PDB file of C-alpha atoms in Angstrom:
ATOM      1  CA  UNK A   1      80.305  94.369 100.687  1.00 70.00           C
ATOM      2  CA  UNK A   2      82.410  91.226 100.422  1.00 82.00           C
ATOM      3  CA  UNK A   3      85.747  91.500  98.658  1.00 93.00           C
ATOM      4  CA  UNK A   4      87.153  89.414  95.854  1.00 96.00           C
ATOM      5  CA  UNK A   5      87.309  85.772  96.863  1.00 97.00           C
ATOM      6  CA  UNK A   6      89.529  83.116  95.383  1.00 97.00           C
ATOM      7  CA  UNK A   7      89.421  79.373  95.833  1.00 97.00           C
ATOM      8  CA  UNK A   8      91.314  77.363  96.714  1.00 97.00           C
ATOM      9  CA  UNK A   9      93.882  79.400  98.634  1.00 96.00           C
ATOM     10  CA  UNK A  10      96.581  76.750  98.356  1.00 97.00           C
ATOM     11  CA  UNK A  11      97.115  73.991  95.855  1.00 96.00           C
ATOM     12  CA  UNK A  12      99.812  71.406  95.241  1.00 98.00           C
ATOM     13  CA  UNK A  13      99.918  69.690  91.876  1.00 98.00           C
ATOM     14  CA  UNK A  14     102.293  67.434  89.980  1.00 98.00           C
ATOM     15  CA  UNK A  15     103.951  68.243  86.680  1.00 98.00           C
ATOM     16  CA  UNK A  16     101.728  67.349  83.747  1.00 98.00           C
ATOM     17  CA  UNK A  17      98.476  67.743  85.662  1.00 98.00           C
ATOM     18  CA  UNK A  18      95.963  70.469  85.056  1.00 98.00           C
ATOM     19  CA  UNK A  19      94.418  72.882  87.536  1.00 98.00           C
ATOM     20  CA  UNK A  20      91.392  75.175  87.727  1.00 98.00           C
ATOM     21  CA  UNK A  21      91.312  78.248  89.929  1.00 98.00           C
ATOM     22  CA  UNK A  22      88.175  80.159  90.784  1.00 98.00           C
ATOM     23  CA  UNK A  23      87.491  83.838  91.393  1.00 98.00           C
ATOM     24  CA  UNK A  24      84.330  85.561  92.613  1.00 98.00           C
ATOM     25  CA  UNK A  25      84.431  89.319  92.021  1.00 97.00           C
ATOM     26  CA  UNK A  26      82.977  92.009  94.215  1.00 96.00           C
ATOM     27  CA  UNK A  27      79.219  92.152  93.777  1.00 95.00           C
ATOM     28  CA  UNK A  28      78.361  94.406  90.831  1.00 92.00           C
ATOM     29  CA  UNK A  29      81.822  94.308  89.330  1.00 92.00           C
ATOM     30  CA  UNK A  30      81.823  93.282  85.683  1.00 91.00           C
ATOM     31  CA  UNK A  31      85.477  92.987  84.771  1.00 92.00           C
ATOM     32  CA  UNK A  32      87.810  90.289  86.077  1.00 95.00           C
ATOM     33  CA  UNK A  33      91.546  90.115  85.456  1.00 95.00           C
ATOM     34  CA  UNK A  34      94.094  87.468  86.360  1.00 97.00           C
ATOM     35  CA  UNK A  35      97.757  87.970  87.237  1.00 97.00           C
ATOM     36  CA  UNK A  36     100.638  85.659  87.967  1.00 98.00           C
ATOM     37  CA  UNK A  37     103.137  86.661  90.643  1.00 96.00           C
ATOM     38  CA  UNK A  38     106.543  85.001  90.913  1.00 96.00           C
ATOM     39  CA  UNK A  39     109.755  86.129  92.659  1.00 93.00           C
ATOM     40  CA  UNK A  40     111.617  86.257  89.363  1.00 91.00           C
ATOM     41  CA  UNK A  41     109.116  87.831  86.991  1.00 93.00           C
ATOM     42  CA  UNK A  42     107.033  89.818  89.447  1.00 95.00           C
ATOM     43  CA  UNK A  43     103.401  90.549  88.665  1.00 96.00           C
ATOM     44  CA  UNK A  44     102.382  89.701  85.128  1.00 96.00           C
ATOM     45  CA  UNK A  45      99.004  90.129  83.466  1.00 94.00           C
ATOM     46  CA  UNK A  46      97.408  86.922  82.236  1.00 96.00           C
ATOM     47  CA  UNK A  47      94.007  87.944  80.845  1.00 93.00           C
ATOM     48  CA  UNK A  48      90.950  90.089  81.376  1.00 93.00           C
ATOM     49  CA  UNK A  49      87.315  89.146  81.000  1.00 94.00           C
ATOM     50  CA  UNK A  50      84.269  91.322  80.589  1.00 92.00           C
ATOM     51  CA  UNK A  51      80.741  90.148  79.825  1.00 91.00           C
ATOM     52  CA  UNK A  52      81.924  86.569  79.419  1.00 94.00           C
ATOM     53  CA  UNK A  53      84.403  87.610  76.724  1.00 94.00           C
ATOM     54  CA  UNK A  54      88.164  87.759  76.888  1.00 93.00           C
ATOM     55  CA  UNK A  55      89.026  91.391  76.320  1.00 90.00           C
ATOM     56  CA  UNK A  56      92.781  91.275  76.725  1.00 89.00           C
ATOM     57  CA  UNK A  57      95.449  88.646  76.965  1.00 92.00           C
ATOM     58  CA  UNK A  58      98.994  88.779  78.253  1.00 92.00           C
ATOM     59  CA  UNK A  59     102.026  87.014  76.872  1.00 93.00           C
ATOM     60  CA  UNK A  60     101.453  83.524  78.227  1.00 96.00           C
ATOM     61  CA  UNK A  61     101.320  80.175  76.402  1.00 96.00           C
ATOM     62  CA  UNK A  62      98.043  78.622  75.357  1.00 96.00           C
ATOM     63  CA  UNK A  63      98.209  76.273  78.346  1.00 97.00           C
ATOM     64  CA  UNK A  64      96.767  79.180  80.304  1.00 98.00           C
ATOM     65  CA  UNK A  65      93.108  79.798  79.641  1.00 97.00           C
ATOM     66  CA  UNK A  66      90.163  81.322  81.373  1.00 97.00           C
ATOM     67  CA  UNK A  67      86.489  82.006  81.187  1.00 97.00           C
ATOM     68  CA  UNK A  68      83.868  84.183  82.766  1.00 97.00           C
ATOM     69  CA  UNK A  69      80.336  83.222  83.628  1.00 97.00           C
ATOM     70  CA  UNK A  70      77.142  85.257  83.368  1.00 95.00           C
ATOM     71  CA  UNK A  71      77.347  86.154  87.080  1.00 94.00           C
ATOM     72  CA  UNK A  72      80.870  87.577  86.442  1.00 95.00           C
ATOM     73  CA  UNK A  73      82.586  84.779  88.330  1.00 97.00           C
ATOM     74  CA  UNK A  74      85.711  83.623  86.569  1.00 98.00           C
ATOM     75  CA  UNK A  75      87.896  80.572  86.352  1.00 98.00           C
ATOM     76  CA  UNK A  76      91.352  80.097  84.992  1.00 98.00           C
ATOM     77  CA  UNK A  77      92.812  76.804  83.892  1.00 98.00           C
ATOM     78  CA  UNK A  78      96.393  75.732  83.433  1.00 98.00           C
ATOM     79  CA  UNK A  79      96.964  72.503  81.552  1.00 96.00           C
ATOM     80  CA  UNK A  80     100.087  70.336  81.457  1.00 97.00           C
ATOM     81  CA  UNK A  81     101.583  72.014  84.492  1.00 98.00           C
ATOM     82  CA  UNK A  82     105.279  72.833  84.561  1.00 98.00           C
ATOM     83  CA  UNK A  83     107.502  73.537  87.548  1.00 97.00           C
ATOM     84  CA  UNK A  84     107.713  77.159  86.414  1.00 97.00           C
ATOM     85  CA  UNK A  85     103.968  77.573  86.846  1.00 98.00           C
ATOM     86  CA  UNK A  86     104.454  77.622  90.609  1.00 98.00           C
ATOM     87  CA  UNK A  87     103.251  81.064  91.590  1.00 97.00           C
ATOM     88  CA  UNK A  88     100.682  83.151  93.379  1.00 97.00           C
ATOM     89  CA  UNK A  89      97.725  83.669  91.045  1.00 98.00           C
ATOM     90  CA  UNK A  90      95.807  86.829  91.754  1.00 97.00           C
ATOM     91  CA  UNK A  91      92.376  87.765  90.553  1.00 97.00           C
ATOM     92  CA  UNK A  92      91.156  91.349  90.432  1.00 96.00           C
ATOM     93  CA  UNK A  93      87.779  92.853  89.694  1.00 95.00           C
ATOM     94  CA  UNK A  94      86.643  96.305  88.677  1.00 91.00           C
ATOM     95  CA  UNK A  95      83.320  98.030  88.218  1.00 88.00           C
ATOM     96  CA  UNK A  96      83.736  98.916  84.532  1.00 79.00           C
ATOM     97  CA  UNK A  97      80.522 100.811  83.907  1.00 76.00           C
ATOM     98  CA  UNK A  98      79.906 102.103  80.360  1.00 71.00           C
ATOM     99  CA  UNK A  99      81.179 105.613  79.807  1.00 69.00           C
ATOM    100  CA  UNK A 100      82.678 105.849  83.276  1.00 69.00           C
ATOM    101  CA  UNK A 101      86.292 105.664  82.210  1.00 71.00           C
ATOM    102  CA  UNK A 102      88.948 103.927  84.230  1.00 75.00           C
ATOM    103  CA  UNK A 103      88.091 102.144  87.458  1.00 79.00           C
ATOM    104  CA  UNK A 104      90.498 100.791  90.005  1.00 86.00           C
ATOM    105  CA  UNK A 105      91.013  97.072  90.396  1.00 91.00           C
ATOM    106  CA  UNK A 106      90.448  95.262  93.659  1.00 93.00           C
ATOM    107  CA  UNK A 107      92.499  92.162  94.283  1.00 96.00           C
ATOM    108  CA  UNK A 108      91.694  88.900  95.972  1.00 96.00           C
ATOM    109  CA  UNK A 109      94.060  87.114  98.375  1.00 95.00           C
ATOM    110  CA  UNK A 110      95.361  84.845  95.634  1.00 96.00           C
ATOM    111  CA  UNK A 111      95.797  81.129  95.108  1.00 97.00           C
ATOM    112  CA  UNK A 112      99.242  79.774  95.895  1.00 97.00           C
ATOM    113  CA  UNK A 113      99.991  77.026  93.363  1.00 98.00           C
ATOM    114  CA  UNK A 114     102.942  74.734  93.916  1.00 98.00           C
ATOM    115  CA  UNK A 115     103.930  72.346  91.139  1.00 98.00           C
ATOM    116  CA  UNK A 116     106.162  69.423  92.139  1.00 97.00           C
TER     117      UNK A 116
ATOM    118  CA  UNK B   1     106.649  99.370  75.183  1.00 72.00           C
ATOM    119  CA  UNK B   2     105.047 100.521  78.377  1.00 81.00           C
ATOM    120  CA  UNK B   3     107.017  99.869  81.539  1.00 89.00           C
ATOM    121  CA  UNK B   4     107.189 100.775  85.184  1.00 95.00           C
ATOM    122  CA  UNK B   5     110.443 101.086  87.091  1.00 96.00           C
ATOM    123  CA  UNK B   6     110.855 101.020  90.831  1.00 98.00           C
ATOM    124  CA  UNK B   7     114.583 101.650  91.312  1.00 97.00           C
ATOM    125  CA  UNK B   8     114.742 100.594  94.950  1.00 96.00           C
ATOM    126  CA  UNK B   9     114.356  96.888  95.631  1.00 96.00           C
ATOM    127  CA  UNK B  10     114.591  97.213  99.404  1.00 97.00           C
ATOM    128  CA  UNK B  11     114.396 100.220 101.707  1.00 97.00           C
ATOM    129  CA  UNK B  12     114.787 100.313 105.477  1.00 97.00           C
ATOM    130  CA  UNK B  13     113.553 103.284 107.484  1.00 97.00           C
ATOM    131  CA  UNK B  14     113.209 103.944 111.184  1.00 97.00           C
ATOM    132  CA  UNK B  15     109.765 104.121 112.715  1.00 97.00           C
ATOM    133  CA  UNK B  16     108.619 107.735 112.720  1.00 97.00           C
ATOM    134  CA  UNK B  17     110.877 108.714 109.835  1.00 98.00           C
ATOM    135  CA  UNK B  18     109.578 109.956 106.510  1.00 97.00           C
ATOM    136  CA  UNK B  19     109.350 107.714 103.471  1.00 97.00           C
ATOM    137  CA  UNK B  20     109.553 108.184  99.734  1.00 98.00           C
ATOM    138  CA  UNK B  21     109.255 105.301  97.294  1.00 98.00           C
ATOM    139  CA  UNK B  22     110.177 106.050  93.716  1.00 98.00           C
ATOM    140  CA  UNK B  23     108.275 105.072  90.592  1.00 97.00           C
ATOM    141  CA  UNK B  24     108.992 105.975  86.979  1.00 96.00           C
ATOM    142  CA  UNK B  25     106.863 104.957  84.038  1.00 93.00           C
ATOM    143  CA  UNK B  26     107.195 104.808  80.308  1.00 88.00           C
ATOM    144  CA  UNK B  27     103.937 105.443  78.503  1.00 80.00           C
ATOM    145  CA  UNK B  28     102.980 107.508  75.494  1.00 70.00           C
ATOM    146  CA  UNK B  29      99.851 109.142  76.817  1.00 74.00           C
ATOM    147  CA  UNK B  30      98.769 110.365  80.225  1.00 72.00           C
ATOM    148  CA  UNK B  31      98.671 107.202  82.259  1.00 81.00           C
ATOM    149  CA  UNK B  32      96.405 105.941  84.950  1.00 90.00           C
ATOM    150  CA  UNK B  33      98.705 105.368  87.908  1.00 93.00           C
ATOM    151  CA  UNK B  34      98.305 103.269  91.011  1.00 95.00           C
ATOM    152  CA  UNK B  35     100.135 102.309  94.172  1.00 97.00           C
ATOM    153  CA  UNK B  36      99.338  98.964  95.789  1.00 97.00           C
ATOM    154  CA  UNK B  37     100.663  97.399  98.984  1.00 98.00           C
ATOM    155  CA  UNK B  38     101.095  93.697  99.655  1.00 97.00           C
ATOM    156  CA  UNK B  39     101.676  92.140 103.050  1.00 93.00           C
ATOM    157  CA  UNK B  40     103.279  88.678 103.162  1.00 87.00           C
ATOM    158  CA  UNK B  41     100.949  85.977 101.886  1.00 81.00           C
ATOM    159  CA  UNK B  42      98.266  88.489 100.999  1.00 85.00           C
ATOM    160  CA  UNK B  43      96.763  90.024  97.896  1.00 90.00           C
ATOM    161  CA  UNK B  44      97.234  93.616  96.806  1.00 94.00           C
ATOM    162  CA  UNK B  45      95.533  96.518  98.528  1.00 95.00           C
ATOM    163  CA  UNK B  46      95.018  99.769  96.655  1.00 95.00           C
ATOM    164  CA  UNK B  47      96.677 102.712  98.421  1.00 97.00           C
ATOM    165  CA  UNK B  48      95.859 105.460  95.946  1.00 96.00           C
ATOM    166  CA  UNK B  49      95.345 106.249  92.299  1.00 93.00           C
ATOM    167  CA  UNK B  50      95.858 109.079  89.832  1.00 92.00           C
ATOM    168  CA  UNK B  51      93.536 109.461  86.875  1.00 88.00           C
ATOM    169  CA  UNK B  52      93.563 113.192  86.203  1.00 85.00           C
ATOM    170  CA  UNK B  53      93.340 116.573  87.893  1.00 87.00           C
ATOM    171  CA  UNK B  54      95.275 117.500  91.009  1.00 89.00           C
ATOM    172  CA  UNK B  55      98.727 115.969  90.725  1.00 91.00           C
ATOM    173  CA  UNK B  56      99.014 115.398  94.483  1.00 96.00           C
ATOM    174  CA  UNK B  57      96.726 112.555  95.499  1.00 96.00           C
ATOM    175  CA  UNK B  58      95.888 111.351  98.953  1.00 97.00           C
ATOM    176  CA  UNK B  59      95.390 107.736  99.795  1.00 96.00           C
ATOM    177  CA  UNK B  60      94.659 105.461 102.692  1.00 96.00           C
ATOM    178  CA  UNK B  61      96.887 104.936 105.725  1.00 95.00           C
ATOM    179  CA  UNK B  62      98.348 108.441 105.460  1.00 96.00           C
ATOM    180  CA  UNK B  63     100.045 107.903 102.099  1.00 98.00           C
ATOM    181  CA  UNK B  64     100.199 110.438  99.297  1.00 98.00           C
ATOM    182  CA  UNK B  65     101.738 110.468  95.832  1.00 98.00           C
ATOM    183  CA  UNK B  66     102.663 113.163  93.376  1.00 96.00           C
ATOM    184  CA  UNK B  67     102.372 112.821  89.615  1.00 94.00           C
ATOM    185  CA  UNK B  68     105.116 114.685  87.742  1.00 94.00           C
ATOM    186  CA  UNK B  69     104.611 114.494  84.016  1.00 91.00           C
ATOM    187  CA  UNK B  70     107.939 116.140  83.207  1.00 91.00           C
ATOM    188  CA  UNK B  71     109.802 113.453  85.137  1.00 93.00           C
ATOM    189  CA  UNK B  72     107.442 110.565  84.278  1.00 92.00           C
ATOM    190  CA  UNK B  73     107.276 109.866  87.975  1.00 95.00           C
ATOM    191  CA  UNK B  74     104.666 108.992  90.558  1.00 96.00           C
ATOM    192  CA  UNK B  75     106.481 108.790  93.881  1.00 98.00           C
ATOM    193  CA  UNK B  76     104.790 107.590  97.040  1.00 98.00           C
ATOM    194  CA  UNK B  77     105.337 109.434 100.309  1.00 98.00           C
ATOM    195  CA  UNK B  78     104.453 109.178 103.951  1.00 98.00           C
ATOM    196  CA  UNK B  79     105.549 111.736 106.563  1.00 97.00           C
ATOM    197  CA  UNK B  80     105.888 109.305 109.459  1.00 97.00           C
ATOM    198  CA  UNK B  81     106.240 105.560 109.005  1.00 97.00           C
ATOM    199  CA  UNK B  82     104.659 103.081 111.389  1.00 96.00           C
ATOM    200  CA  UNK B  83     105.907  99.541 112.015  1.00 96.00           C
ATOM    201  CA  UNK B  84     102.733  98.222 110.421  1.00 95.00           C
ATOM    202  CA  UNK B  85     103.771  99.826 107.103  1.00 97.00           C
ATOM    203  CA  UNK B  86     106.391  97.119 106.591  1.00 97.00           C
ATOM    204  CA  UNK B  87     105.301  95.398 103.372  1.00 97.00           C
ATOM    205  CA  UNK B  88     105.993  95.374  99.649  1.00 97.00           C
ATOM    206  CA  UNK B  89     104.825  98.286  97.563  1.00 98.00           C
ATOM    207  CA  UNK B  90     103.977  98.150  93.881  1.00 98.00           C
ATOM    208  CA  UNK B  91     103.528 100.961  91.414  1.00 97.00           C
ATOM    209  CA  UNK B  92     101.360 100.213  88.365  1.00 95.00           C
ATOM    210  CA  UNK B  93     100.176 101.740  85.111  1.00 91.00           C
ATOM    211  CA  UNK B  94      96.730 100.938  83.807  1.00 86.00           C
ATOM    212  CA  UNK B  95      94.146 101.743  81.211  1.00 74.00           C
ATOM    213  CA  UNK B  96      96.303 100.548  78.365  1.00 70.00           C
ATOM    214  CA  UNK B  97      94.378 100.214  75.133  1.00 66.00           C
ATOM    215  CA  UNK B  98      91.243 101.409  76.890  1.00 64.00           C
ATOM    216  CA  UNK B  99      91.174  98.312  79.060  1.00 69.00           C
ATOM    217  CA  UNK B 100      90.170  98.252  82.708  1.00 66.00           C
ATOM    218  CA  UNK B 101      92.492  95.380  83.401  1.00 72.00           C
ATOM    219  CA  UNK B 102      95.963  94.814  82.096  1.00 83.00           C
ATOM    220  CA  UNK B 103      97.913  96.654  84.750  1.00 90.00           C
ATOM    221  CA  UNK B 104     101.664  96.819  84.252  1.00 92.00           C
ATOM    222  CA  UNK B 105     103.469  96.588  87.552  1.00 95.00           C
ATOM    223  CA  UNK B 106     106.896  97.575  88.709  1.00 97.00           C
ATOM    224  CA  UNK B 107     109.043  94.949  90.409  1.00 97.00           C
ATOM    225  CA  UNK B 108     108.135  96.279  93.809  1.00 97.00           C
ATOM    226  CA  UNK B 109     109.952  97.887  96.735  1.00 98.00           C
ATOM    227  CA  UNK B 110     110.154  95.995  99.986  1.00 97.00           C
ATOM    228  CA  UNK B 111     109.918  98.278 102.996  1.00 98.00           C
ATOM    229  CA  UNK B 112     111.419  97.290 106.326  1.00 97.00           C
ATOM    230  CA  UNK B 113     110.810  99.421 109.429  1.00 97.00           C
ATOM    231  CA  UNK B 114     113.340  99.606 112.258  1.00 96.00           C
ATOM    232  CA  UNK B 115     111.984 100.137 115.763  1.00 90.00           C
TER     233      UNK B 115
END
């Protein structure tokens, strides 16, 4: 079974631009979460999607948004990029079957975003 | 607020030596606990998890971890370290608010292995 895939793997953008990152979860997985990883702040939760609905959101400004499609694939968008948005953005998926309790998350390789 | 603390930022061990990475959490209920490993430029790989039951859990690559409720700890151990274990290790708490996502991570411990 293929793992979580993220595209693109590397991205360079200029301040003020916007960017869209894509995540394809493991086949059959229904929940997708996004995390930002920086040297200073570490790994921080951005948001979680399940059945095309945002189920949880971390403490990030409204410039960060996401969505999930009917096939569970997800995208995240960052508008009006700032230098501080330079980070590794990680997507994770989990099975999340009803009544099954907690499932582990499986992470993709990440998208390295550099804002200049 | 929930938090995860990994007190050691960087640890160096000799190849073949034993390893223990510390993790303490702050959480009101019984947490779901995870250890992930990250090699440079890579995503996170799940090493092991604790949901309930036996407090000593076995994971991949010869790692194990022990959940100690009284100490709010979930330390990761390996009896004999291999050079390929050099990486960054993250402890995480999950299941907050009944959510599958929303893991809270520690700051990580970077492991270096001396030949």
